[in-house]
PDB file of C-alpha atoms and ligand atoms in Angstrom:
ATOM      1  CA  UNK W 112     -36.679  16.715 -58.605  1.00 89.00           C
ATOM      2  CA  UNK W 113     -35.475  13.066 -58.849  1.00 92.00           C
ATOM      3  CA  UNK W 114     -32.915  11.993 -56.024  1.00 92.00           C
ATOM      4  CA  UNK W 115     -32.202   8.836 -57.021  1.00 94.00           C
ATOM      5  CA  UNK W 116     -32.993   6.571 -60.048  1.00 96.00           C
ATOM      6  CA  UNK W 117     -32.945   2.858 -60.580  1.00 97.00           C
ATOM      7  CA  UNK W 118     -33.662   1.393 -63.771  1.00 97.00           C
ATOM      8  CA  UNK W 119     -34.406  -2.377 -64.552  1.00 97.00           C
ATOM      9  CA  UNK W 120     -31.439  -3.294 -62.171  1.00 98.00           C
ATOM     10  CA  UNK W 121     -30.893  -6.628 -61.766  1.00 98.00           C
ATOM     11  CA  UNK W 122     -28.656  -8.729 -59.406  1.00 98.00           C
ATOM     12  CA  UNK W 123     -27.535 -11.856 -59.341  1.00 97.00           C
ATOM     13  CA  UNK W 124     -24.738 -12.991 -56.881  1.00 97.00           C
ATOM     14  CA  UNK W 125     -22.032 -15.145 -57.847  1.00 95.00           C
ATOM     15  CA  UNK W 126     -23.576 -18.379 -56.178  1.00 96.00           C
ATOM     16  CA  UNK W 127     -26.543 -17.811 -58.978  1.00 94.00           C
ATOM     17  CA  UNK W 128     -29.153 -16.237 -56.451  1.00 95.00           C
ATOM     18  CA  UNK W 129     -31.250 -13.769 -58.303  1.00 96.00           C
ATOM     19  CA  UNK W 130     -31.490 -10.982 -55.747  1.00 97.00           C
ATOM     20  CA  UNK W 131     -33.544  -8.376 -57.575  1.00 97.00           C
ATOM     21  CA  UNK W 132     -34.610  -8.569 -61.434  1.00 97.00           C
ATOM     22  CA  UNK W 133     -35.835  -5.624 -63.016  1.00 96.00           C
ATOM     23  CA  UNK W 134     -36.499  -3.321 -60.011  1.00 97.00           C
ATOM     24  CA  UNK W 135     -36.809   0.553 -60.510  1.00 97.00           C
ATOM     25  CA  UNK W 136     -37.289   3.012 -58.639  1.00 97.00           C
ATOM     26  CA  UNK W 137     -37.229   7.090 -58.488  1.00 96.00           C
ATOM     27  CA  UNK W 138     -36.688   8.821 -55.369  1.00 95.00           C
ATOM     28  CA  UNK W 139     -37.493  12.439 -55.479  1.00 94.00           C
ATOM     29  CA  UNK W 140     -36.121  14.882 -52.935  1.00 92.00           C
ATOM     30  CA  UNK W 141     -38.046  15.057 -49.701  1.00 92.00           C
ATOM     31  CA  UNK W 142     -39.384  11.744 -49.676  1.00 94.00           C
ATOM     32  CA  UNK W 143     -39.519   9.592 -47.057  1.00 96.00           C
ATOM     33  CA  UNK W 144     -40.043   6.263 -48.651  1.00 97.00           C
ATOM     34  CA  UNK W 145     -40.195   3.055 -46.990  1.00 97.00           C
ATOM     35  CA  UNK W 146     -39.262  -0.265 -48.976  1.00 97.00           C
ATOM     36  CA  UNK W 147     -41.007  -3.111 -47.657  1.00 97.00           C
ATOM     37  CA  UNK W 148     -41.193  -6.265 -47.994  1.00 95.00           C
ATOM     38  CA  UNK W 149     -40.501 -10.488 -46.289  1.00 94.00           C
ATOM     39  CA  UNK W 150     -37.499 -11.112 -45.354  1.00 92.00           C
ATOM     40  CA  UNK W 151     -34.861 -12.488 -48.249  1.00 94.00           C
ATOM     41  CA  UNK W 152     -36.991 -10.589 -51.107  1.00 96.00           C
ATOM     42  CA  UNK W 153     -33.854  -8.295 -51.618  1.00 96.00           C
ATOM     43  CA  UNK W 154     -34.550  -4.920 -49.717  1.00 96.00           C
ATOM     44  CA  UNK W 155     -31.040  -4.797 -48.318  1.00 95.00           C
ATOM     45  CA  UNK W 156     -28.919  -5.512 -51.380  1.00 96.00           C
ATOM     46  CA  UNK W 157     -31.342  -2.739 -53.178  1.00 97.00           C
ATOM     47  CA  UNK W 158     -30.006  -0.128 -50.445  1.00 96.00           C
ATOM     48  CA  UNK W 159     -26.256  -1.463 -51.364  1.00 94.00           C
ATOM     49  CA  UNK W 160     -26.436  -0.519 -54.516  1.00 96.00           C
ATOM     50  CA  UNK W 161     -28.299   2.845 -54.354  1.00 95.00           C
ATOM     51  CA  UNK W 162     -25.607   3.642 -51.795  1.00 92.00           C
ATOM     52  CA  UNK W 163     -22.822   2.047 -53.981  1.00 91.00           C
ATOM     53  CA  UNK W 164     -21.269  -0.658 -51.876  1.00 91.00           C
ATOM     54  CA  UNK W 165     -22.603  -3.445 -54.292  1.00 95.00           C
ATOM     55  CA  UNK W 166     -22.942  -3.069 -58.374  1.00 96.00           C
ATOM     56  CA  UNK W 167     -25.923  -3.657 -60.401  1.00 98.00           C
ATOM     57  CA  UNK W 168     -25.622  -6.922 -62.660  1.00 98.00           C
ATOM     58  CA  UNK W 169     -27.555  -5.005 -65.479  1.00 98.00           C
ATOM     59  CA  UNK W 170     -29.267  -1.318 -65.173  1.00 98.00           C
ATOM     60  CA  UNK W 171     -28.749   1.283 -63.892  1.00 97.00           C
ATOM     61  CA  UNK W 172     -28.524   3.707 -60.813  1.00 95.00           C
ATOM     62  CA  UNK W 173     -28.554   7.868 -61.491  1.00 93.00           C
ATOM     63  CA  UNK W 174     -28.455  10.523 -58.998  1.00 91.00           C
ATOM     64  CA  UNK W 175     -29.738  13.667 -61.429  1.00 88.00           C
ATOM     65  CA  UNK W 176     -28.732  16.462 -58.679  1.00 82.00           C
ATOM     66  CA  UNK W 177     -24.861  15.068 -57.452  1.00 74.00           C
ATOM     67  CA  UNK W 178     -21.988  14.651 -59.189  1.00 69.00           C
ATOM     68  CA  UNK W 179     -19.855  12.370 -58.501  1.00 63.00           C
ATOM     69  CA  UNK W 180     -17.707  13.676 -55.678  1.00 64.00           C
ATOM     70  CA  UNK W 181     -19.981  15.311 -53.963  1.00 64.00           C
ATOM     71  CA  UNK W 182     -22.081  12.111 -53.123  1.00 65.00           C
ATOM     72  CA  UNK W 183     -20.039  11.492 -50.386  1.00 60.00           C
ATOM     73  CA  UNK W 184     -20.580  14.060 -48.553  1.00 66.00           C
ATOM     74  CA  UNK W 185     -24.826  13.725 -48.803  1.00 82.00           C
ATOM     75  CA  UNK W 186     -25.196  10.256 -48.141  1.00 89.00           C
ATOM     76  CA  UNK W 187     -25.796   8.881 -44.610  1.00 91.00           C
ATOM     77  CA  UNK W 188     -25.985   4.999 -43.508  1.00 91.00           C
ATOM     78  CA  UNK W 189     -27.517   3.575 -40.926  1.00 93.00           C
ATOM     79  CA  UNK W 190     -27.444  -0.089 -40.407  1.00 89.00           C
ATOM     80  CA  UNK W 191     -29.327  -2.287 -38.011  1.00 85.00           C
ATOM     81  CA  UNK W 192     -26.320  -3.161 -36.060  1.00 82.00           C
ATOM     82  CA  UNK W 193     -24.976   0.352 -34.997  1.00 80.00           C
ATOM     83  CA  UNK W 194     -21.381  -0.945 -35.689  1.00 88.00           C
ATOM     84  CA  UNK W 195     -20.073   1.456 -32.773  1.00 94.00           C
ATOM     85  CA  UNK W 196     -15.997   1.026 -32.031  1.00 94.00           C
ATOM     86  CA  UNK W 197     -16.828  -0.500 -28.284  1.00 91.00           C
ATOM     87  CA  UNK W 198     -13.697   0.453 -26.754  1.00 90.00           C
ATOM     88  CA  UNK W 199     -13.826   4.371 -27.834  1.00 96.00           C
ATOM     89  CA  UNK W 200     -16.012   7.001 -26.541  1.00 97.00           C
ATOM     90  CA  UNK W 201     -19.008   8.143 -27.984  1.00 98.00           C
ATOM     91  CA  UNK W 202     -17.658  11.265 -28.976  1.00 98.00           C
ATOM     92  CA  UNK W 203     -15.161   9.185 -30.992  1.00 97.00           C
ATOM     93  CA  UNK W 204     -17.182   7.236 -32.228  1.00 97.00           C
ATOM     94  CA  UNK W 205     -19.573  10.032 -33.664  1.00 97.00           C
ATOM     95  CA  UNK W 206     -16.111  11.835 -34.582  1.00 97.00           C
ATOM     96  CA  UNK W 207     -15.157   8.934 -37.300  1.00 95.00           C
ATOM     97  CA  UNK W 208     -16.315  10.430 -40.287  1.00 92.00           C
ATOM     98  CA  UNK W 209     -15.150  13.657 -40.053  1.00 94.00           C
ATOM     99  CA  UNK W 210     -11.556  12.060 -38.396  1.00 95.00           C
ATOM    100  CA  UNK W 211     -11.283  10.074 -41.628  1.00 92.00           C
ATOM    101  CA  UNK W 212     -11.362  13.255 -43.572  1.00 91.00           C
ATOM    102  CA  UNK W 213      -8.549  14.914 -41.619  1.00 95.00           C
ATOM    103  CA  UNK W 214     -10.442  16.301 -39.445  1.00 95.00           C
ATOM    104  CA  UNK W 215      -9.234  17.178 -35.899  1.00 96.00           C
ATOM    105  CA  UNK W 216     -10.426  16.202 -32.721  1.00 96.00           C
ATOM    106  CA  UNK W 217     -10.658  20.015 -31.377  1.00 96.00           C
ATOM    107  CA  UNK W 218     -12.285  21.406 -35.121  1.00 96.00           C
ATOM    108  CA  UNK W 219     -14.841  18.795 -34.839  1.00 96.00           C
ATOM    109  CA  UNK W 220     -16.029  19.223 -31.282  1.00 97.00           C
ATOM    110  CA  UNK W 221     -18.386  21.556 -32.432  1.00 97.00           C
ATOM    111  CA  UNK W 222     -19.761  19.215 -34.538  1.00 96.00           C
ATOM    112  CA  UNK W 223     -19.735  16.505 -32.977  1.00 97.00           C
ATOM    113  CA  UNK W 224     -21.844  17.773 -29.602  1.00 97.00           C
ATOM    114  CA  UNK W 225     -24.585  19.116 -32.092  1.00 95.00           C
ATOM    115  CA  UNK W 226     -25.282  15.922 -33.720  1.00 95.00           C
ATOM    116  CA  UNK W 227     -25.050  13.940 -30.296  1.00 96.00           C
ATOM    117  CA  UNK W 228     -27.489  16.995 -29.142  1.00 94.00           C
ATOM    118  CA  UNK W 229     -30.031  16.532 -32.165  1.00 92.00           C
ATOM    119  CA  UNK W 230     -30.533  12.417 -31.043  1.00 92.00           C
ATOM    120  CA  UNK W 231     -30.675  13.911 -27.652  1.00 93.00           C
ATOM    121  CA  UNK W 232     -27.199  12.640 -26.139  1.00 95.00           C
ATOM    122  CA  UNK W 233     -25.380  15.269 -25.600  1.00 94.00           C
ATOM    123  CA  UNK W 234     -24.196  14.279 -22.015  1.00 97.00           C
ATOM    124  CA  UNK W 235     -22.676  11.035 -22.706  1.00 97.00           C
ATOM    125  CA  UNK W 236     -20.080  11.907 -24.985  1.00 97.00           C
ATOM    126  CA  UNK W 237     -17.584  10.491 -22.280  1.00 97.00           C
ATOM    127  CA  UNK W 238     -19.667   7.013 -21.996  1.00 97.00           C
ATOM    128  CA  UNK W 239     -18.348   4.197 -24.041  1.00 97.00           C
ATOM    129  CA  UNK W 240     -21.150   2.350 -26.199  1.00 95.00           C
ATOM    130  CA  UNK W 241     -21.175  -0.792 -23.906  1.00 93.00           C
ATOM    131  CA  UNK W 242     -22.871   1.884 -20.917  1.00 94.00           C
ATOM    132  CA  UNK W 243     -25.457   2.409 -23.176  1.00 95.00           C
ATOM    133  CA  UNK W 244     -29.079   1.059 -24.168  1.00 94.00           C
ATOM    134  CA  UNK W 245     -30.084  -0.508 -27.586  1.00 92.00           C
ATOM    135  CA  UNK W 246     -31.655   2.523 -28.549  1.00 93.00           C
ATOM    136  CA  UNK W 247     -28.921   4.795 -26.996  1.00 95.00           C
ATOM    137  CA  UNK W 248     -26.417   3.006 -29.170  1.00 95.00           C
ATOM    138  CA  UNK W 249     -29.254   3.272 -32.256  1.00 94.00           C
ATOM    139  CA  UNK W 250     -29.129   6.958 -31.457  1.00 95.00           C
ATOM    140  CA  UNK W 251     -24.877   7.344 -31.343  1.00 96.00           C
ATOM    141  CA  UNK W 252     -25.291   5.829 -34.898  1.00 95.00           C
ATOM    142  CA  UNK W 253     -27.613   8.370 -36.636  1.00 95.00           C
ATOM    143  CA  UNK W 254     -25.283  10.879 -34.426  1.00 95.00           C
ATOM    144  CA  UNK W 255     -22.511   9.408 -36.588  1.00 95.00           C
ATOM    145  CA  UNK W 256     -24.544   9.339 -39.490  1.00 93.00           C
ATOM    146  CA  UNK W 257     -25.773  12.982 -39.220  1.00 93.00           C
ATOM    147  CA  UNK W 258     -21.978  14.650 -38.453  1.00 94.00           C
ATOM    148  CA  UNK W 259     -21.814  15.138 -42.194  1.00 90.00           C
ATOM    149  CA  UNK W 260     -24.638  16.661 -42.485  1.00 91.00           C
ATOM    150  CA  UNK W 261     -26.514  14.448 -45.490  1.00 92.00           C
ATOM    151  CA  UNK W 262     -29.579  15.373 -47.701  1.00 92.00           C
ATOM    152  CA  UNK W 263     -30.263  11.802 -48.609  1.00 94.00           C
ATOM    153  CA  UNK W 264     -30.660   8.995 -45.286  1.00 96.00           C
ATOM    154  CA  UNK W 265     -30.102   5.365 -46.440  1.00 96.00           C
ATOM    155  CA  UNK W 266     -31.611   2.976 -43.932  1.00 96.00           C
ATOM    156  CA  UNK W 267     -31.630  -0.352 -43.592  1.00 95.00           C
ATOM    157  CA  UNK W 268     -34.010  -2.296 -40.494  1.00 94.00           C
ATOM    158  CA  UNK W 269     -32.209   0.679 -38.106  1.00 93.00           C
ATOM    159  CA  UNK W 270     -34.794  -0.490 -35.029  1.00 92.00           C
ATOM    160  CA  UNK W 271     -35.477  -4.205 -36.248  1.00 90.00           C
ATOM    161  CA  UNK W 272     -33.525  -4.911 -32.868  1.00 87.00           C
ATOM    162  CA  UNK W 273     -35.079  -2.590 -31.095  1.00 89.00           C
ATOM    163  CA  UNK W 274     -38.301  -2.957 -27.844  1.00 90.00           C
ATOM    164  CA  UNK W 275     -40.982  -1.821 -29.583  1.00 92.00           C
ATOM    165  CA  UNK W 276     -41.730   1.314 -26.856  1.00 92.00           C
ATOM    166  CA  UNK W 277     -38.301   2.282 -28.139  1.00 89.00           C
ATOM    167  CA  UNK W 278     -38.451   1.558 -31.684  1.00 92.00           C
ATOM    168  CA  UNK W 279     -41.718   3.740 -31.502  1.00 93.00           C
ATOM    169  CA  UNK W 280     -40.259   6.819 -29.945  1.00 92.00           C
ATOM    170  CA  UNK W 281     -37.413   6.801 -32.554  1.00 93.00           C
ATOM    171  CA  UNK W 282     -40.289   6.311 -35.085  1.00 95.00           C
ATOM    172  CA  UNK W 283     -41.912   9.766 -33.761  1.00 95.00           C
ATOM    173  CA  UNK W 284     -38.030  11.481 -33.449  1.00 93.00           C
ATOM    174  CA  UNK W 285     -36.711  10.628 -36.759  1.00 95.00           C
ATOM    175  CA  UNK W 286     -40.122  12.002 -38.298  1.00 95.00           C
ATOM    176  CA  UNK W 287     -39.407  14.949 -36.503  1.00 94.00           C
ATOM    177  CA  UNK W 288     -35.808  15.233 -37.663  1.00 93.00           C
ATOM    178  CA  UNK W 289     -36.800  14.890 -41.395  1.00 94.00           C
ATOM    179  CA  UNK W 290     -39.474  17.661 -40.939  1.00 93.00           C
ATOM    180  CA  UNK W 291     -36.604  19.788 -39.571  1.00 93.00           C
ATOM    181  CA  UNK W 292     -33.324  18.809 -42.464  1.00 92.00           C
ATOM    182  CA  UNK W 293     -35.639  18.125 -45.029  1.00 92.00           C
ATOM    183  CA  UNK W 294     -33.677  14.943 -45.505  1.00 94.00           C
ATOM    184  CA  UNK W 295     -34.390  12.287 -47.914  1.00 95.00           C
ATOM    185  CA  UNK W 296     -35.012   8.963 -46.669  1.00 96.00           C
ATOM    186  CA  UNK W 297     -35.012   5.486 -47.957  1.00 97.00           C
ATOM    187  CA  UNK W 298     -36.017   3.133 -45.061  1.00 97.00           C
ATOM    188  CA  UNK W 299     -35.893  -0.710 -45.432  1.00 97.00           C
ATOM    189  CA  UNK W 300     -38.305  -2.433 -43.044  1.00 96.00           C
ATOM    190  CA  UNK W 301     -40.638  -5.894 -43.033  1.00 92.00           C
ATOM    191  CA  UNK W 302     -42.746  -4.026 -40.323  1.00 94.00           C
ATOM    192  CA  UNK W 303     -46.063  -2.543 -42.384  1.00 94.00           C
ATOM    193  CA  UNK W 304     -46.959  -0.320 -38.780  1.00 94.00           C
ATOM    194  CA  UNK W 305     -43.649   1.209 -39.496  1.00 95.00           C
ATOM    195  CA  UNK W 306     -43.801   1.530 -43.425  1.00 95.00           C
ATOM    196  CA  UNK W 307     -47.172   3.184 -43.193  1.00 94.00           C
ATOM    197  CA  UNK W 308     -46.330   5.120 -39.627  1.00 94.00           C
ATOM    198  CA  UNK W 309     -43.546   6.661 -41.387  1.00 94.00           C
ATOM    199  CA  UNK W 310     -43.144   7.024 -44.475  1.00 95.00           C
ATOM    200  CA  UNK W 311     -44.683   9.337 -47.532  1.00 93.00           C
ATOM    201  CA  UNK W 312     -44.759   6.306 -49.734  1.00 96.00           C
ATOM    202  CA  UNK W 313     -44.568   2.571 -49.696  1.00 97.00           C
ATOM    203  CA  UNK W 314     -42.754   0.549 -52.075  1.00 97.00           C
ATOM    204  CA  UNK W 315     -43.695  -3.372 -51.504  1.00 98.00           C
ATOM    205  CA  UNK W 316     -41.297  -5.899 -52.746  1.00 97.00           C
ATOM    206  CA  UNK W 317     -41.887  -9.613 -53.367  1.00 96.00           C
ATOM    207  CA  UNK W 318     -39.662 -12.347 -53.274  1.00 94.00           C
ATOM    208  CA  UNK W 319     -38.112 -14.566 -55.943  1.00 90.00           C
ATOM    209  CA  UNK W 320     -36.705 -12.673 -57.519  1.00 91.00           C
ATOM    210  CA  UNK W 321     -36.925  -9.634 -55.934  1.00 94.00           C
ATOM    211  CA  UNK W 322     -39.042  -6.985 -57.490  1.00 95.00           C
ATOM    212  CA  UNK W 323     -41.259  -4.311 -57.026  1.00 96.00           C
ATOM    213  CA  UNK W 324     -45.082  -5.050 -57.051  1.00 96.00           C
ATOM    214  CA  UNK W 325     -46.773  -2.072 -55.289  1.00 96.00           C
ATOM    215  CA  UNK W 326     -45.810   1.922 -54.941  1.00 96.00           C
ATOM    216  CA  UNK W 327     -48.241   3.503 -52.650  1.00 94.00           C
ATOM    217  CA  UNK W 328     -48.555   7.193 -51.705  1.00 92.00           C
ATOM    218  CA  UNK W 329     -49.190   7.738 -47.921  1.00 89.00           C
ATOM    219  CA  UNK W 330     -50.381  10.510 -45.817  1.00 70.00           C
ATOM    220  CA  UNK W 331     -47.820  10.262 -43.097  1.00 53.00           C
ATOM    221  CA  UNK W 332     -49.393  10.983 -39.459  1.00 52.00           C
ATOM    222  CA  UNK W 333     -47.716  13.532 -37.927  1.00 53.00           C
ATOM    223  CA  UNK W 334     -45.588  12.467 -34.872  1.00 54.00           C
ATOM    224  CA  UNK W 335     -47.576  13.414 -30.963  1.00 48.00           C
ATOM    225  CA  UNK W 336     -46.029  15.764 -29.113  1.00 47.00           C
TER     226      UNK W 336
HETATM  227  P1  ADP H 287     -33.796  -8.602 -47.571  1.00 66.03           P
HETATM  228  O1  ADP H 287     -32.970  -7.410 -47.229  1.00 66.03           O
HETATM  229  O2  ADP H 287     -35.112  -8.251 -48.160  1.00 66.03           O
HETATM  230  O3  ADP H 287     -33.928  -9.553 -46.410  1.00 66.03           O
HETATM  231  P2  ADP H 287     -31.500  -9.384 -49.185  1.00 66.03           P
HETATM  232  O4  ADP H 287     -31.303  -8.298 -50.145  1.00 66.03           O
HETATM  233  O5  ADP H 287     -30.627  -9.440 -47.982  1.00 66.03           O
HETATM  234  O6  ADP H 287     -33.037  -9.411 -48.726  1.00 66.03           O
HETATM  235  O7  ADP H 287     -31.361 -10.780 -49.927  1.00 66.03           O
HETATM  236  C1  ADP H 287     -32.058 -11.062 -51.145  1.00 66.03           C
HETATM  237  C2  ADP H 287     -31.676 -12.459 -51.617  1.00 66.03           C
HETATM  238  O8  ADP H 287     -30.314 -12.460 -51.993  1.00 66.03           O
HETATM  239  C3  ADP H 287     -31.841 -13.534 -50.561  1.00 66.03           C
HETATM  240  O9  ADP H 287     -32.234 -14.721 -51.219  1.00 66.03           O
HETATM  241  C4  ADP H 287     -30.456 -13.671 -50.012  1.00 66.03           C
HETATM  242  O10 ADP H 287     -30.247 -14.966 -49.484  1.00 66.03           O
HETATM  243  C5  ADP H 287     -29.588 -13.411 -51.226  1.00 66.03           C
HETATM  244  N1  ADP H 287     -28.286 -12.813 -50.912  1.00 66.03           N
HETATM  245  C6  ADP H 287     -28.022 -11.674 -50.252  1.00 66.03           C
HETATM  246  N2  ADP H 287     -26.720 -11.409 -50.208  1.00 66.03           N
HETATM  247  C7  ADP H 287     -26.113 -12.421 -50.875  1.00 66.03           C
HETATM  248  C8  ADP H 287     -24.763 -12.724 -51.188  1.00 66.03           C
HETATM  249  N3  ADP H 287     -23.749 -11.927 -50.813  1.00 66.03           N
HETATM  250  N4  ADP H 287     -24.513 -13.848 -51.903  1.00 66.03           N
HETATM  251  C9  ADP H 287     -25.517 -14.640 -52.292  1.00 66.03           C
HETATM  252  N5  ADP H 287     -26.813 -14.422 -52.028  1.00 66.03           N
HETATM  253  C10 ADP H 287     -27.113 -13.322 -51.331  1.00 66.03           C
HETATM  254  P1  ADP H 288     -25.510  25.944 -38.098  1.00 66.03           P
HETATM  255  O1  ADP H 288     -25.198  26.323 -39.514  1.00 66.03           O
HETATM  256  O2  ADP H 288     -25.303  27.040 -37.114  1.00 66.03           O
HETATM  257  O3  ADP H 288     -24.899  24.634 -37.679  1.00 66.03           O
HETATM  258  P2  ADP H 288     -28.011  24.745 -38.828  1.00 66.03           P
HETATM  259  O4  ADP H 288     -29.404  25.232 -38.708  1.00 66.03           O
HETATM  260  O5  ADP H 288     -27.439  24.453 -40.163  1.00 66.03           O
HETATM  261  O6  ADP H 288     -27.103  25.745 -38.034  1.00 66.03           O
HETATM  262  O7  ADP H 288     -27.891  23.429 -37.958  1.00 66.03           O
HETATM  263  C1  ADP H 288     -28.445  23.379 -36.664  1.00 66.03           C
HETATM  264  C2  ADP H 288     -28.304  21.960 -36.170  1.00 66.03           C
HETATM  265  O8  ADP H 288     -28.704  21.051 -37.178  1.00 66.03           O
HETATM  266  C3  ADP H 288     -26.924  21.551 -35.829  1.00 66.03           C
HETATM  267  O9  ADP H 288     -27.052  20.649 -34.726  1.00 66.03           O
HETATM  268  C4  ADP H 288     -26.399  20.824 -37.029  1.00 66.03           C
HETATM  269  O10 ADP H 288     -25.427  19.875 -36.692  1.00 66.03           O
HETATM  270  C5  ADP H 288     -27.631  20.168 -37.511  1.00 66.03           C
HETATM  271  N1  ADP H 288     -27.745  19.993 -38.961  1.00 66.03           N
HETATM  272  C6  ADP H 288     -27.761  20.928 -39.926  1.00 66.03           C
HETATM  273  N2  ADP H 288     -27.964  20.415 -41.134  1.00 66.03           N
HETATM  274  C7  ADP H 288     -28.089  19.099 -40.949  1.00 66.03           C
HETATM  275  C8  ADP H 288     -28.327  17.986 -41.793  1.00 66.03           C
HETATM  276  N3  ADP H 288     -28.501  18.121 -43.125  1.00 66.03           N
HETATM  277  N4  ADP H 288     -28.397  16.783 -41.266  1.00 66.03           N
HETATM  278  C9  ADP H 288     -28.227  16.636 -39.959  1.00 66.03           C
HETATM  279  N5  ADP H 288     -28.019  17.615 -39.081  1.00 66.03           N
HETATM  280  C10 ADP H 288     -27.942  18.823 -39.551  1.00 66.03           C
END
């Protein structure tokens, strides 16, 4: 089944840049597809509107299997900048979602120390970000990501900023995460190793406007042990 469906979408900012012009797209459930492309070529405001923080000029975006209000709750981001709160604890910070929904600190405790325990962090729930690696911090984000528990994973460059030793083991983790949830993922990248590493299926872009000018079905490698 279809995930999520773009049809001829088009954007075009309000300074008159054409960001993407008749780009669609079908994601079915399962996937892991990669969206790649140079940088500027519109990747990034593609993922804003699937995940509905920007609207589509013209066309249109469908997601067959959710209504409405449960979207929410099935969508994760994660952006290249982990956006962690630097003062609060990791805990907190993994907390935020569910805290926004009324959700106390003692109910989601639970929670919380399984999704720092599926990136692997479950002993520095007392650290504050700044204590922490790049790739720690890149981990407390999925954490944060994960606490709602989403079918569909939006994400956008999440190791661009990342050694590539590092980048490379959270390559071979999140392919074992999505072989264990099932998850959906769209993953924006300009790295091809990565596209083709990870992903079930490539989707190039080109620039100017941006559009798509290749879909290629991959056989992912399996992560090493
Ligand atoms: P990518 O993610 O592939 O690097 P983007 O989607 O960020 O590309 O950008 C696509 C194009 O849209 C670029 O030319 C960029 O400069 C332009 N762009 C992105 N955001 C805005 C904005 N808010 N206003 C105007 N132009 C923008
Ligand atoms: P339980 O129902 O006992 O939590 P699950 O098998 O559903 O058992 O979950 C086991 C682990 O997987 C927990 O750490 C939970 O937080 C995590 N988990 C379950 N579903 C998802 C999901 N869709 N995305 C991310 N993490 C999940």
């Amino acid at each position: 089944p279809v995930t999520v469906s773009l049809k001829h979408v088009r954007k075009v900012f309000e300074n008159g840049t054409t960001a993407l012009e008749n780009f669609s797209l079908d994601v079915r459930q399962g996937e892991f597809v990669s969206l790649l492309g140079p940088s500027g070529c519109g990747k990034s405001s593609a993922l804003r509107i699937i995940a509905g923080l920007s609207e589509p000029s013209s066309g249109t975006v469908d997601w067959p299997m959710a209504d409405a209000a449960g979207l929410q709750h099935e969508l994760g981001f994660v952006f290249q900048e982990p956006t962690l709160m630097p003062w609060a604890s990791v805990f907190s910070n993994v907390w935020l979602p569910l805290r926004a929904k009324g959700v106390s600190k003692s109910a989601a405790c639970d929670r919380v120390m399984e999704s720092l325990a599926t990136v692997g962090l479950e002993d520095f729930a007392g650290h504050r970000p700044q204590e922490l690696s790049g790739g720690m911090k890149m981990r407390v984000s999925i954490a944060r990501a994960l606490i709602t528990r989403p079918k569909v994973l939006l994400m956008d460059e999440p190791f661009a900023a990342l050694d590539e030793i590092t980048r490379f083991k959270l390559n071979n983790d999140l392919l074992q995460l999505q072989e264990r949830f099932g998850w959906t993922i769209l993953f924006v990248t300009h790295s091809v190793f990565e596209s083709v590493y990870l992903s079930s299926r490539v989707v190039v872009m080109a620039a100017r406007p941006g559009r798509v000018i290749q879909d290629l079905a991959i056989e992912a490698p399996r992560p090493r042990q």
